Amino acid sequence: MPSGRLGARALGLVAAAALVASACATNNANGGTGGSPGTCTPQESPVITLAAYSNVYDVYGKLISNFQTEWKDGHDGQQVIFQTSFGGSTTQAQNVVNGFPADIVGLSLAPDVQMIQDAGLISHDWTQVTEGGIVATSVVVFDVRPGNPKHIENWDDLTQPGLEILTPDPAQSGGARWNIVAAYGASMRGNVPGYAANDSAAAEKLLEGIFKNVTVMDKSANDSIKNFESGNGDVAITYEYAVLAAQKAGLPDEAVIPPSTVSIQTPVAVVDEYAQEHCVVDIANAFVEYLHTKDAKDLFSSVGYERSVTLKQAKAGDGGTYPAVEDLFTTDDLGGWDQLQSDTVFGPDGAFTKAQQTVTG
């Protein structure tokens, strides 16, 4: 990847290491005393800590800049300072649960936000805010070598002997779980040749065939695609916008959208416990609300290469940058994340769990 993207990742890693020690101290040193918004003392220049998943560094930089300008113009010149950390979505959620003081989280999938809520750090129902808390969407695609020499068009093509596949580690990366759910869902919906619809055993067999060919599981989707772009593997399973960003940077990545794939719905939520402690609840909520505005949506599309939150529009695409998707489904079509996590896919007897056990022995 170009040096700018490598520098972005380095900055995110530095921030992740430093913010645990510094964020609370920074807030308190500037006048924050903790407690609820009615009892704390706001800082002259409030500090917002944002923890987000790995692939959205560029668009969040622009979103933050625009929000800071709007806030300053509307609040007598008050400057809001943002501290940011970027990494694998599940790792970020685990960090917040373990004490990383993020006021806002922008993660890859709903279960990672739910993990933070289950820990008691999010006290409001974040799914009841605008657009169910989802700020943008993408789709799972195949990033292939120029000219697609392995002729990869559908999920069954990923099981061909000798193929080398890159996909992130589902224990750390939200993107990895989206990839698995996309393959599982396509099989269950009867859109993968040779795999019967509504047959969990067939879906398990597909996942087994795919993961037999997985050669590297990096800790985040961003690391995975960088690994692919450095010359490793025949194909990377990844976010559509990661491929589009690479193409914009002049790299030879080619996206293949399988006939059936999942709509990646990425949520954002205020972490009430930390936002109250830092006396930034009003600003944190305002930033999350800003992410649902037209200005933000335009940036998610033009800078982040993400699709509409509206499924119909996301499926139709725009005839140019975003091709139409033949069968674009959501996790709700598969019973919802709770069922996928605890039972059908990632549960003890889930399709991926059993497939991975077979692959690893």
mmCIF file of C-alpha atoms in Angstrom:
data_model
loop_
_atom_site.group_PDB
_atom_site.id
_atom_site.type_symbol
_atom_site.label_atom_id
_atom_site.label_comp_id
_atom_site.label_asym_id
_atom_site.label_seq_id
_atom_site.Cartn_x
_atom_site.Cartn_y
_atom_site.Cartn_z
ATOM 1 C CA MET A 1 0.000 0.000 0.000
ATOM 2 C CA PRO A 2 1.124 3.639 -0.408
ATOM 3 C CA SER A 3 3.055 5.239 2.435
ATOM 4 C CA GLY A 4 0.023 7.298 3.493
ATOM 5 C CA ARG A 5 -1.993 4.199 4.345
ATOM 6 C CA LEU A 6 0.966 2.613 6.111
ATOM 7 C CA GLY A 7 1.429 5.781 8.121
ATOM 8 C CA ALA A 8 -2.235 5.759 9.008
ATOM 9 C CA ARG A 9 -1.958 2.265 10.412
ATOM 10 C CA ALA A 10 1.124 3.189 12.401
ATOM 11 C CA LEU A 11 -0.626 6.200 13.872
ATOM 12 C CA GLY A 12 -3.565 4.007 14.878
ATOM 13 C CA LEU A 13 -1.298 1.528 16.610
ATOM 14 C CA VAL A 14 0.545 4.269 18.494
ATOM 15 C CA ALA A 15 -2.757 5.763 19.564
ATOM 16 C CA ALA A 16 -4.051 2.400 20.764
ATOM 17 C CA ALA A 17 -1.023 1.928 22.973
ATOM 18 C CA ALA A 18 -0.980 5.455 24.374
ATOM 19 C CA LEU A 19 -4.607 6.337 24.869
ATOM 20 C CA VAL A 20 -5.312 3.877 27.686
ATOM 21 C CA ALA A 21 -2.783 5.709 29.803
ATOM 22 C CA SER A 22 -3.484 9.228 28.604
ATOM 23 C CA ALA A 23 -7.127 9.776 27.707
ATOM 24 C CA CYS A 24 -8.572 10.001 31.214
ATOM 25 C CA ALA A 25 -5.622 12.025 32.452
ATOM 26 C CA THR A 26 -6.002 14.430 29.551
ATOM 27 C CA ASN A 27 -9.672 14.988 30.285
ATOM 28 C CA ASN A 28 -9.162 15.481 34.016
ATOM 29 C CA ALA A 29 -6.173 17.763 33.546
ATOM 30 C CA ASN A 30 -8.305 20.037 31.394
ATOM 31 C CA GLY A 31 -11.155 20.325 33.848
ATOM 32 C CA GLY A 32 -13.229 17.132 33.511
ATOM 33 C CA THR A 33 -14.178 15.797 36.928
ATOM 34 C CA GLY A 34 -16.147 12.701 35.938
ATOM 35 C CA GLY A 35 -19.734 11.868 36.808
ATOM 36 C CA SER A 36 -22.924 12.568 34.896
ATOM 37 C CA PRO A 37 -23.269 15.503 32.459
ATOM 38 C CA GLY A 38 -25.095 17.461 35.165
ATOM 39 C CA THR A 39 -22.292 17.168 37.730
ATOM 40 C CA CYS A 40 -19.059 17.196 35.712
ATOM 41 C CA THR A 41 -17.140 20.267 34.614
ATOM 42 C CA PRO A 42 -16.735 20.494 30.818
ATOM 43 C CA GLN A 43 -13.298 21.204 29.445
ATOM 44 C CA GLU A 44 -12.501 24.342 27.544
ATOM 45 C CA SER A 45 -11.328 22.145 24.651
ATOM 46 C CA PRO A 46 -13.116 18.794 25.098
ATOM 47 C CA VAL A 47 -11.340 15.584 24.112
ATOM 48 C CA ILE A 48 -13.260 12.796 22.357
ATOM 49 C CA THR A 49 -11.700 9.348 22.156
ATOM 50 C CA LEU A 50 -12.839 7.258 19.179
ATOM 51 C CA ALA A 51 -12.045 3.550 18.773
ATOM 52 C CA ALA A 52 -12.823 2.195 15.303
ATOM 53 C CA TYR A 53 -12.145 -0.817 13.121
ATOM 54 C CA SER A 54 -9.155 -0.877 10.834
ATOM 55 C CA ASN A 55 -10.402 -0.011 7.372
ATOM 56 C CA VAL A 56 -12.077 3.338 8.003
ATOM 57 C CA TYR A 57 -9.079 5.503 8.879
ATOM 58 C CA ASP A 58 -9.288 7.770 5.840
ATOM 59 C CA VAL A 59 -13.002 8.511 5.921
ATOM 60 C CA TYR A 60 -13.081 9.090 9.675
ATOM 61 C CA GLY A 61 -10.262 11.603 9.347
ATOM 62 C CA LYS A 62 -12.425 13.657 6.987
ATOM 63 C CA LEU A 63 -15.620 13.133 9.019
ATOM 64 C CA ILE A 64 -13.894 14.308 12.185
ATOM 65 C CA SER A 65 -12.457 17.367 10.463
ATOM 66 C CA ASN A 66 -15.850 18.425 9.094
ATOM 67 C CA PHE A 67 -17.570 17.846 12.440
ATOM 68 C CA GLN A 68 -14.937 19.876 14.277
ATOM 69 C CA THR A 69 -15.529 22.797 11.920
ATOM 70 C CA GLU A 70 -19.310 22.615 12.298
ATOM 71 C CA TRP A 71 -19.089 22.360 16.082
ATOM 72 C CA LYS A 72 -16.663 25.284 16.305
ATOM 73 C CA ASP A 73 -18.883 27.459 14.114
ATOM 74 C CA GLY A 74 -21.964 26.663 16.190
ATOM 75 C CA HIS A 75 -20.420 26.813 19.667
ATOM 76 C CA ASP A 76 -18.578 30.137 19.964
ATOM 77 C CA GLY A 77 -15.329 28.834 18.556
ATOM 78 C CA GLN A 78 -15.001 25.830 20.866
ATOM 79 C CA GLN A 79 -12.423 23.382 19.555
ATOM 80 C CA VAL A 80 -13.142 19.668 19.983
ATOM 81 C CA ILE A 81 -10.059 17.456 20.032
ATOM 82 C CA PHE A 82 -10.282 13.865 18.771
ATOM 83 C CA GLN A 83 -7.967 11.052 19.798
ATOM 84 C CA THR A 84 -8.342 7.971 17.600
ATOM 85 C CA SER A 85 -7.417 4.303 17.598
ATOM 86 C CA PHE A 86 -7.890 1.887 14.686
ATOM 87 C CA GLY A 87 -7.588 -1.905 14.718
ATOM 88 C CA GLY A 88 -9.452 -5.182 14.329
ATOM 89 C CA SER A 89 -13.085 -4.613 15.310
ATOM 90 C CA THR A 90 -13.350 -7.403 17.874
ATOM 91 C CA THR A 91 -9.984 -6.518 19.371
ATOM 92 C CA GLN A 92 -11.130 -2.902 19.699
ATOM 93 C CA ALA A 93 -14.306 -4.000 21.486
ATOM 94 C CA GLN A 94 -12.295 -6.197 23.833
ATOM 95 C CA ASN A 95 -9.947 -3.302 24.551
ATOM 96 C CA VAL A 96 -12.863 -1.046 25.496
ATOM 97 C CA VAL A 97 -14.308 -3.720 27.779
ATOM 98 C CA ASN A 98 -10.879 -4.085 29.391
ATOM 99 C CA GLY A 99 -10.521 -0.377 30.125
ATOM 100 C CA PHE A 100 -9.679 1.495 26.931
ATOM 101 C CA PRO A 101 -11.643 4.731 27.572
ATOM 102 C CA ALA A 102 -13.355 5.257 24.215
ATOM 103 C CA ASP A 103 -16.243 7.731 24.236
ATOM 104 C CA ILE A 104 -17.423 6.483 20.831
ATOM 105 C CA VAL A 105 -16.936 3.175 19.040
ATOM 106 C CA GLY A 106 -17.243 2.682 15.291
ATOM 107 C CA LEU A 107 -17.057 -1.061 14.757
ATOM 108 C CA SER A 108 -17.463 -3.548 11.951
ATOM 109 C CA LEU A 109 -20.444 -5.487 13.255
ATOM 110 C CA ALA A 110 -23.198 -5.354 15.851
ATOM 111 C CA PRO A 111 -21.948 -8.158 18.160
ATOM 112 C CA ASP A 112 -18.802 -6.148 18.893
ATOM 113 C CA VAL A 113 -20.906 -3.206 20.103
ATOM 114 C CA GLN A 114 -23.103 -5.660 22.012
ATOM 115 C CA MET A 115 -20.007 -6.968 23.800
ATOM 116 C CA ILE A 116 -19.417 -3.475 25.188
ATOM 117 C CA GLN A 117 -23.084 -3.109 26.142
ATOM 118 C CA ASP A 118 -23.055 -6.493 27.887
ATOM 119 C CA ALA A 119 -20.111 -5.245 29.949
ATOM 120 C CA GLY A 120 -22.327 -2.405 31.225
ATOM 121 C CA LEU A 121 -20.448 0.376 29.448
ATOM 122 C CA ILE A 122 -23.279 1.248 27.038
ATOM 123 C CA SER A 123 -26.488 1.935 28.956
ATOM 124 C CA HIS A 124 -28.775 3.198 26.182
ATOM 125 C CA ASP A 125 -30.343 1.098 23.406
ATOM 126 C CA TRP A 126 -27.979 2.043 20.594
ATOM 127 C CA THR A 127 -30.098 0.099 18.063
ATOM 128 C CA GLN A 128 -32.973 2.548 18.552
ATOM 129 C CA VAL A 129 -31.101 5.615 17.309
ATOM 130 C CA THR A 130 -31.172 6.847 13.707
ATOM 131 C CA GLU A 131 -30.988 4.039 11.127
ATOM 132 C CA GLY A 132 -30.615 1.441 13.847
ATOM 133 C CA GLY A 133 -27.152 2.754 14.673
ATOM 134 C CA ILE A 134 -25.799 1.746 11.237
ATOM 135 C CA VAL A 135 -23.843 4.532 9.509
ATOM 136 C CA ALA A 136 -22.731 2.823 6.269
ATOM 137 C CA THR A 137 -22.638 -0.514 4.480
ATOM 138 C CA SER A 138 -20.466 -2.497 2.127
ATOM 139 C CA VAL A 139 -20.464 -5.997 0.670
ATOM 140 C CA VAL A 140 -18.107 -8.968 0.919
ATOM 141 C CA VAL A 141 -16.134 -9.422 -2.294
ATOM 142 C CA PHE A 142 -13.148 -11.319 -3.672
ATOM 143 C CA ASP A 143 -9.973 -9.301 -4.302
ATOM 144 C CA VAL A 144 -8.252 -11.145 -7.159
ATOM 145 C CA ARG A 145 -5.077 -10.792 -9.170
ATOM 146 C CA PRO A 146 -5.219 -8.774 -12.429
ATOM 147 C CA GLY A 147 -7.228 -10.612 -15.042
ATOM 148 C CA ASN A 148 -8.592 -13.047 -12.446
ATOM 149 C CA PRO A 149 -6.259 -15.894 -13.514
ATOM 150 C CA LYS A 150 -7.882 -18.380 -11.101
ATOM 151 C CA HIS A 151 -11.326 -17.689 -12.593
ATOM 152 C CA ILE A 152 -12.955 -16.951 -9.241
ATOM 153 C CA GLU A 153 -16.591 -15.938 -9.653
ATOM 154 C CA ASN A 154 -18.544 -17.681 -6.887
ATOM 155 C CA TRP A 155 -17.954 -19.168 -3.451
ATOM 156 C CA ASP A 156 -17.430 -22.695 -4.762
ATOM 157 C CA ASP A 157 -14.455 -21.452 -6.786
ATOM 158 C CA LEU A 158 -12.661 -20.804 -3.492
ATOM 159 C CA THR A 159 -12.541 -24.564 -2.849
ATOM 160 C CA GLN A 160 -10.447 -25.401 -5.943
ATOM 161 C CA PRO A 161 -7.297 -27.387 -5.092
ATOM 162 C CA GLY A 162 -4.126 -25.418 -4.569
ATOM 163 C CA LEU A 163 -5.786 -22.015 -4.209
ATOM 164 C CA GLU A 164 -4.223 -19.682 -1.628
ATOM 165 C CA ILE A 165 -6.773 -17.544 0.242
ATOM 166 C CA LEU A 166 -6.273 -14.662 2.657
ATOM 167 C CA THR A 167 -8.998 -13.746 5.165
ATOM 168 C CA PRO A 168 -8.634 -12.236 8.652
ATOM 169 C CA ASP A 169 -8.844 -14.042 11.984
ATOM 170 C CA PRO A 170 -12.479 -14.201 13.213
ATOM 171 C CA ALA A 171 -11.258 -14.090 16.816
ATOM 172 C CA GLN A 172 -9.925 -10.557 16.229
ATOM 173 C CA SER A 173 -11.570 -9.147 13.122
ATOM 174 C CA GLY A 174 -15.187 -8.280 12.471
ATOM 175 C CA GLY A 175 -14.466 -8.416 8.757
ATOM 176 C CA ALA A 176 -13.488 -12.067 9.112
ATOM 177 C CA ARG A 177 -16.891 -12.935 10.550
ATOM 178 C CA TRP A 178 -18.636 -11.030 7.773
ATOM 179 C CA ASN A 179 -16.680 -13.138 5.248
ATOM 180 C CA ILE A 180 -17.773 -16.367 6.927
ATOM 181 C CA VAL A 181 -21.407 -15.279 7.188
ATOM 182 C CA ALA A 182 -21.377 -14.258 3.513
ATOM 183 C CA ALA A 183 -20.277 -17.740 2.403
ATOM 184 C CA TYR A 184 -22.654 -19.473 4.809
ATOM 185 C CA GLY A 185 -25.598 -17.313 3.732
ATOM 186 C CA ALA A 186 -24.945 -17.752 0.029
ATOM 187 C CA SER A 187 -24.946 -21.518 0.502
ATOM 188 C CA MET A 188 -28.079 -21.555 2.658
ATOM 189 C CA ARG A 189 -29.892 -19.397 0.094
ATOM 190 C CA GLY A 190 -29.108 -21.909 -2.676
ATOM 191 C CA ASN A 191 -26.849 -19.613 -4.669
ATOM 192 C CA VAL A 192 -23.648 -21.686 -4.683
ATOM 193 C CA PRO A 193 -23.392 -24.433 -7.336
ATOM 194 C CA GLY A 194 -23.147 -27.893 -5.818
ATOM 195 C CA TYR A 195 -24.398 -26.876 -2.368
ATOM 196 C CA ALA A 196 -28.051 -27.455 -1.486
ATOM 197 C CA ALA A 197 -30.193 -24.621 -0.154
ATOM 198 C CA ASN A 198 -31.251 -24.611 3.500
ATOM 199 C CA ASP A 199 -28.767 -27.371 4.276
ATOM 200 C CA SER A 200 -26.440 -26.536 7.175
ATOM 201 C CA ALA A 201 -24.294 -29.584 6.421
ATOM 202 C CA ALA A 202 -23.752 -28.316 2.885
ATOM 203 C CA ALA A 203 -22.858 -24.848 4.187
ATOM 204 C CA GLU A 204 -20.410 -26.449 6.616
ATOM 205 C CA LYS A 205 -18.854 -28.391 3.731
ATOM 206 C CA LEU A 206 -18.435 -25.173 1.736
ATOM 207 C CA LEU A 207 -16.729 -23.436 4.656
ATOM 208 C CA GLU A 208 -14.506 -26.460 5.161
ATOM 209 C CA GLY A 209 -13.446 -26.369 1.513
ATOM 210 C CA ILE A 210 -12.726 -22.634 1.682
ATOM 211 C CA PHE A 211 -10.750 -22.734 4.917
ATOM 212 C CA LYS A 212 -8.641 -25.657 3.770
ATOM 213 C CA ASN A 213 -7.242 -23.124 1.299
ATOM 214 C CA VAL A 214 -6.750 -20.255 3.753
ATOM 215 C CA THR A 215 -3.007 -19.722 4.108
ATOM 216 C CA VAL A 216 -2.943 -16.594 6.322
ATOM 217 C CA MET A 217 -5.389 -15.141 8.846
ATOM 218 C CA ASP A 218 -4.202 -11.661 9.763
ATOM 219 C CA LYS A 219 -5.464 -9.805 12.826
ATOM 220 C CA SER A 220 -7.529 -7.276 10.852
ATOM 221 C CA ALA A 221 -9.100 -6.832 7.439
ATOM 222 C CA ASN A 222 -6.705 -3.971 6.760
ATOM 223 C CA ASP A 223 -3.674 -6.154 7.495
ATOM 224 C CA SER A 224 -5.136 -8.922 5.357
ATOM 225 C CA ILE A 225 -5.554 -6.811 2.249
ATOM 226 C CA LYS A 226 -2.106 -5.260 2.708
ATOM 227 C CA ASN A 227 -0.684 -8.758 2.891
ATOM 228 C CA PHE A 228 -2.449 -9.617 -0.362
ATOM 229 C CA GLU A 229 -1.207 -6.437 -2.018
ATOM 230 C CA SER A 230 2.346 -7.305 -0.993
ATOM 231 C CA GLY A 231 2.076 -10.363 -3.256
ATOM 232 C CA ASN A 232 0.813 -13.130 -0.996
ATOM 233 C CA GLY A 233 -2.082 -15.383 -1.986
ATOM 234 C CA ASP A 234 -4.320 -15.778 -5.018
ATOM 235 C CA VAL A 235 -7.386 -14.081 -3.540
ATOM 236 C CA ALA A 236 -8.391 -12.108 -0.457
ATOM 237 C CA ILE A 237 -11.932 -12.184 0.895
ATOM 238 C CA THR A 238 -12.586 -8.628 1.994
ATOM 239 C CA TYR A 239 -14.734 -5.490 2.072
ATOM 240 C CA GLU A 240 -15.662 -4.003 -1.300
ATOM 241 C CA TYR A 241 -14.493 -0.571 -0.187
ATOM 242 C CA ALA A 242 -11.018 -1.882 0.630
ATOM 243 C CA VAL A 243 -10.598 -2.920 -3.008
ATOM 244 C CA LEU A 244 -12.009 0.371 -4.287
ATOM 245 C CA ALA A 245 -9.625 2.331 -2.064
ATOM 246 C CA ALA A 246 -6.709 0.280 -3.361
ATOM 247 C CA GLN A 247 -7.756 0.953 -6.959
ATOM 248 C CA LYS A 248 -8.016 4.672 -6.196
ATOM 249 C CA ALA A 249 -4.442 4.497 -4.913
ATOM 250 C CA GLY A 250 -3.340 3.036 -8.271
ATOM 251 C CA LEU A 251 -2.979 -0.582 -7.204
ATOM 252 C CA PRO A 252 -4.014 -3.461 -9.523
ATOM 253 C CA ASP A 253 -6.641 -4.979 -7.178
ATOM 254 C CA GLU A 254 -9.748 -6.345 -8.922
ATOM 255 C CA ALA A 255 -13.048 -6.890 -7.139
ATOM 256 C CA VAL A 256 -15.281 -9.834 -7.976
ATOM 257 C CA ILE A 257 -18.725 -9.604 -6.404
ATOM 258 C CA PRO A 258 -20.146 -13.108 -5.938
ATOM 259 C CA PRO A 259 -23.767 -13.577 -7.061
ATOM 260 C CA SER A 260 -24.867 -13.862 -3.428
ATOM 261 C CA THR A 261 -23.203 -11.916 -0.627
ATOM 262 C CA VAL A 262 -23.982 -10.208 2.653
ATOM 263 C CA SER A 263 -24.616 -6.536 3.347
ATOM 264 C CA ILE A 264 -21.925 -5.425 5.784
ATOM 265 C CA GLN A 265 -23.681 -3.099 8.237
ATOM 266 C CA THR A 266 -21.283 -1.063 10.361
ATOM 267 C CA PRO A 267 -22.556 0.448 13.641
ATOM 268 C CA VAL A 268 -21.451 3.414 15.747
ATOM 269 C CA ALA A 269 -22.398 4.015 19.373
ATOM 270 C CA VAL A 270 -21.615 6.306 22.289
ATOM 271 C CA VAL A 271 -19.974 4.477 25.204
ATOM 272 C CA ASP A 272 -22.048 6.044 27.977
ATOM 273 C CA GLU A 273 -19.784 5.135 30.895
ATOM 274 C CA TYR A 274 -16.699 6.800 29.474
ATOM 275 C CA ALA A 275 -18.492 9.715 27.792
ATOM 276 C CA GLN A 276 -20.108 10.610 31.120
ATOM 277 C CA GLU A 277 -16.827 10.221 32.966
ATOM 278 C CA HIS A 278 -15.131 12.560 30.503
ATOM 279 C CA CYS A 279 -18.048 15.026 30.461
ATOM 280 C CA VAL A 280 -18.476 14.785 26.676
ATOM 281 C CA VAL A 281 -21.892 13.108 26.353
ATOM 282 C CA ASP A 282 -23.428 15.982 24.391
ATOM 283 C CA ILE A 283 -20.537 16.169 21.924
ATOM 284 C CA ALA A 284 -20.298 12.399 21.518
ATOM 285 C CA ASN A 285 -24.011 12.182 20.764
ATOM 286 C CA ALA A 286 -23.747 15.090 18.338
ATOM 287 C CA PHE A 287 -20.924 13.356 16.455
ATOM 288 C CA VAL A 288 -22.900 10.136 16.159
ATOM 289 C CA GLU A 289 -25.911 12.111 14.910
ATOM 290 C CA TYR A 290 -23.647 13.871 12.394
ATOM 291 C CA LEU A 291 -22.650 10.491 10.951
ATOM 292 C CA HIS A 292 -26.252 10.057 9.769
ATOM 293 C CA THR A 293 -26.416 13.397 7.916
ATOM 294 C CA LYS A 294 -26.261 13.831 4.158
ATOM 295 C CA ASP A 295 -22.813 15.416 4.437
ATOM 296 C CA ALA A 296 -21.506 12.357 6.246
ATOM 297 C CA LYS A 297 -23.207 9.942 3.849
ATOM 298 C CA ASP A 298 -21.559 11.709 0.921
ATOM 299 C CA LEU A 299 -18.176 11.281 2.603
ATOM 300 C CA PHE A 300 -18.818 7.614 3.383
ATOM 301 C CA SER A 301 -19.467 7.159 -0.341
ATOM 302 C CA SER A 302 -16.811 9.408 -1.891
ATOM 303 C CA VAL A 303 -13.963 8.898 0.601
ATOM 304 C CA GLY A 304 -14.868 5.621 2.299
ATOM 305 C CA TYR A 305 -16.303 3.909 -0.821
ATOM 306 C CA GLU A 306 -19.228 2.563 1.174
ATOM 307 C CA ARG A 307 -22.789 1.873 0.068
ATOM 308 C CA SER A 308 -26.146 3.194 1.225
ATOM 309 C CA VAL A 309 -27.634 2.122 4.546
ATOM 310 C CA THR A 310 -30.860 1.439 2.624
ATOM 311 C CA LEU A 311 -30.684 -2.180 1.436
ATOM 312 C CA LYS A 312 -32.594 -1.564 -1.800
ATOM 313 C CA GLN A 313 -30.201 1.204 -2.832
ATOM 314 C CA ALA A 314 -27.154 -0.783 -1.748
ATOM 315 C CA LYS A 315 -28.318 -3.766 -3.827
ATOM 316 C CA ALA A 316 -29.026 -1.643 -6.912
ATOM 317 C CA GLY A 317 -25.671 0.137 -6.789
ATOM 318 C CA ASP A 318 -25.083 3.135 -9.027
ATOM 319 C CA GLY A 319 -24.191 1.489 -12.314
ATOM 320 C CA GLY A 320 -20.601 2.688 -11.986
ATOM 321 C CA THR A 321 -18.418 2.520 -8.920
ATOM 322 C CA TYR A 322 -20.922 0.297 -7.143
ATOM 323 C CA PRO A 323 -22.252 -2.513 -9.364
ATOM 324 C CA ALA A 324 -25.624 -4.082 -8.653
ATOM 325 C CA VAL A 325 -25.602 -7.224 -6.522
ATOM 326 C CA GLU A 326 -27.732 -10.143 -7.700
ATOM 327 C CA ASP A 327 -28.608 -11.398 -4.203
ATOM 328 C CA LEU A 328 -27.715 -9.040 -1.350
ATOM 329 C CA PHE A 329 -28.921 -10.353 1.995
ATOM 330 C CA THR A 330 -28.598 -9.252 5.618
ATOM 331 C CA THR A 331 -27.894 -11.150 8.814
ATOM 332 C CA ASP A 332 -31.606 -10.799 9.631
ATOM 333 C CA ASP A 333 -32.316 -13.040 6.635
ATOM 334 C CA LEU A 334 -30.253 -15.712 8.399
ATOM 335 C CA GLY A 335 -31.922 -15.392 11.789
ATOM 336 C CA GLY A 336 -29.929 -12.433 13.125
ATOM 337 C CA TRP A 337 -26.545 -12.074 14.762
ATOM 338 C CA ASP A 338 -27.608 -13.683 18.043
ATOM 339 C CA GLN A 339 -28.491 -16.911 16.273
ATOM 340 C CA LEU A 340 -25.419 -16.797 14.038
ATOM 341 C CA GLN A 341 -23.116 -16.195 16.998
ATOM 342 C CA SER A 342 -24.531 -18.671 19.475
ATOM 343 C CA ASP A 343 -25.868 -21.394 17.203
ATOM 344 C CA THR A 344 -25.851 -21.768 13.439
ATOM 345 C CA VAL A 345 -22.415 -20.479 12.443
ATOM 346 C CA PHE A 346 -20.149 -19.682 15.382
ATOM 347 C CA GLY A 347 -21.883 -21.705 18.117
ATOM 348 C CA PRO A 348 -20.407 -24.940 19.526
ATOM 349 C CA ASP A 349 -22.086 -26.965 16.772
ATOM 350 C CA GLY A 350 -22.178 -24.162 14.225
ATOM 351 C CA ALA A 351 -21.178 -24.607 10.602
ATOM 352 C CA PHE A 352 -17.952 -22.628 10.868
ATOM 353 C CA THR A 353 -16.972 -24.093 14.240
ATOM 354 C CA LYS A 354 -17.278 -27.637 12.911
ATOM 355 C CA ALA A 355 -15.635 -26.784 9.595
ATOM 356 C CA GLN A 356 -12.678 -25.212 11.371
ATOM 357 C CA GLN A 357 -12.340 -28.212 13.670
ATOM 358 C CA THR A 358 -12.183 -30.470 10.644
ATOM 359 C CA VAL A 359 -9.592 -28.266 8.932
ATOM 360 C CA THR A 360 -7.340 -27.914 11.965
ATOM 361 C CA GLY A 361 -7.788 -31.467 13.163
#
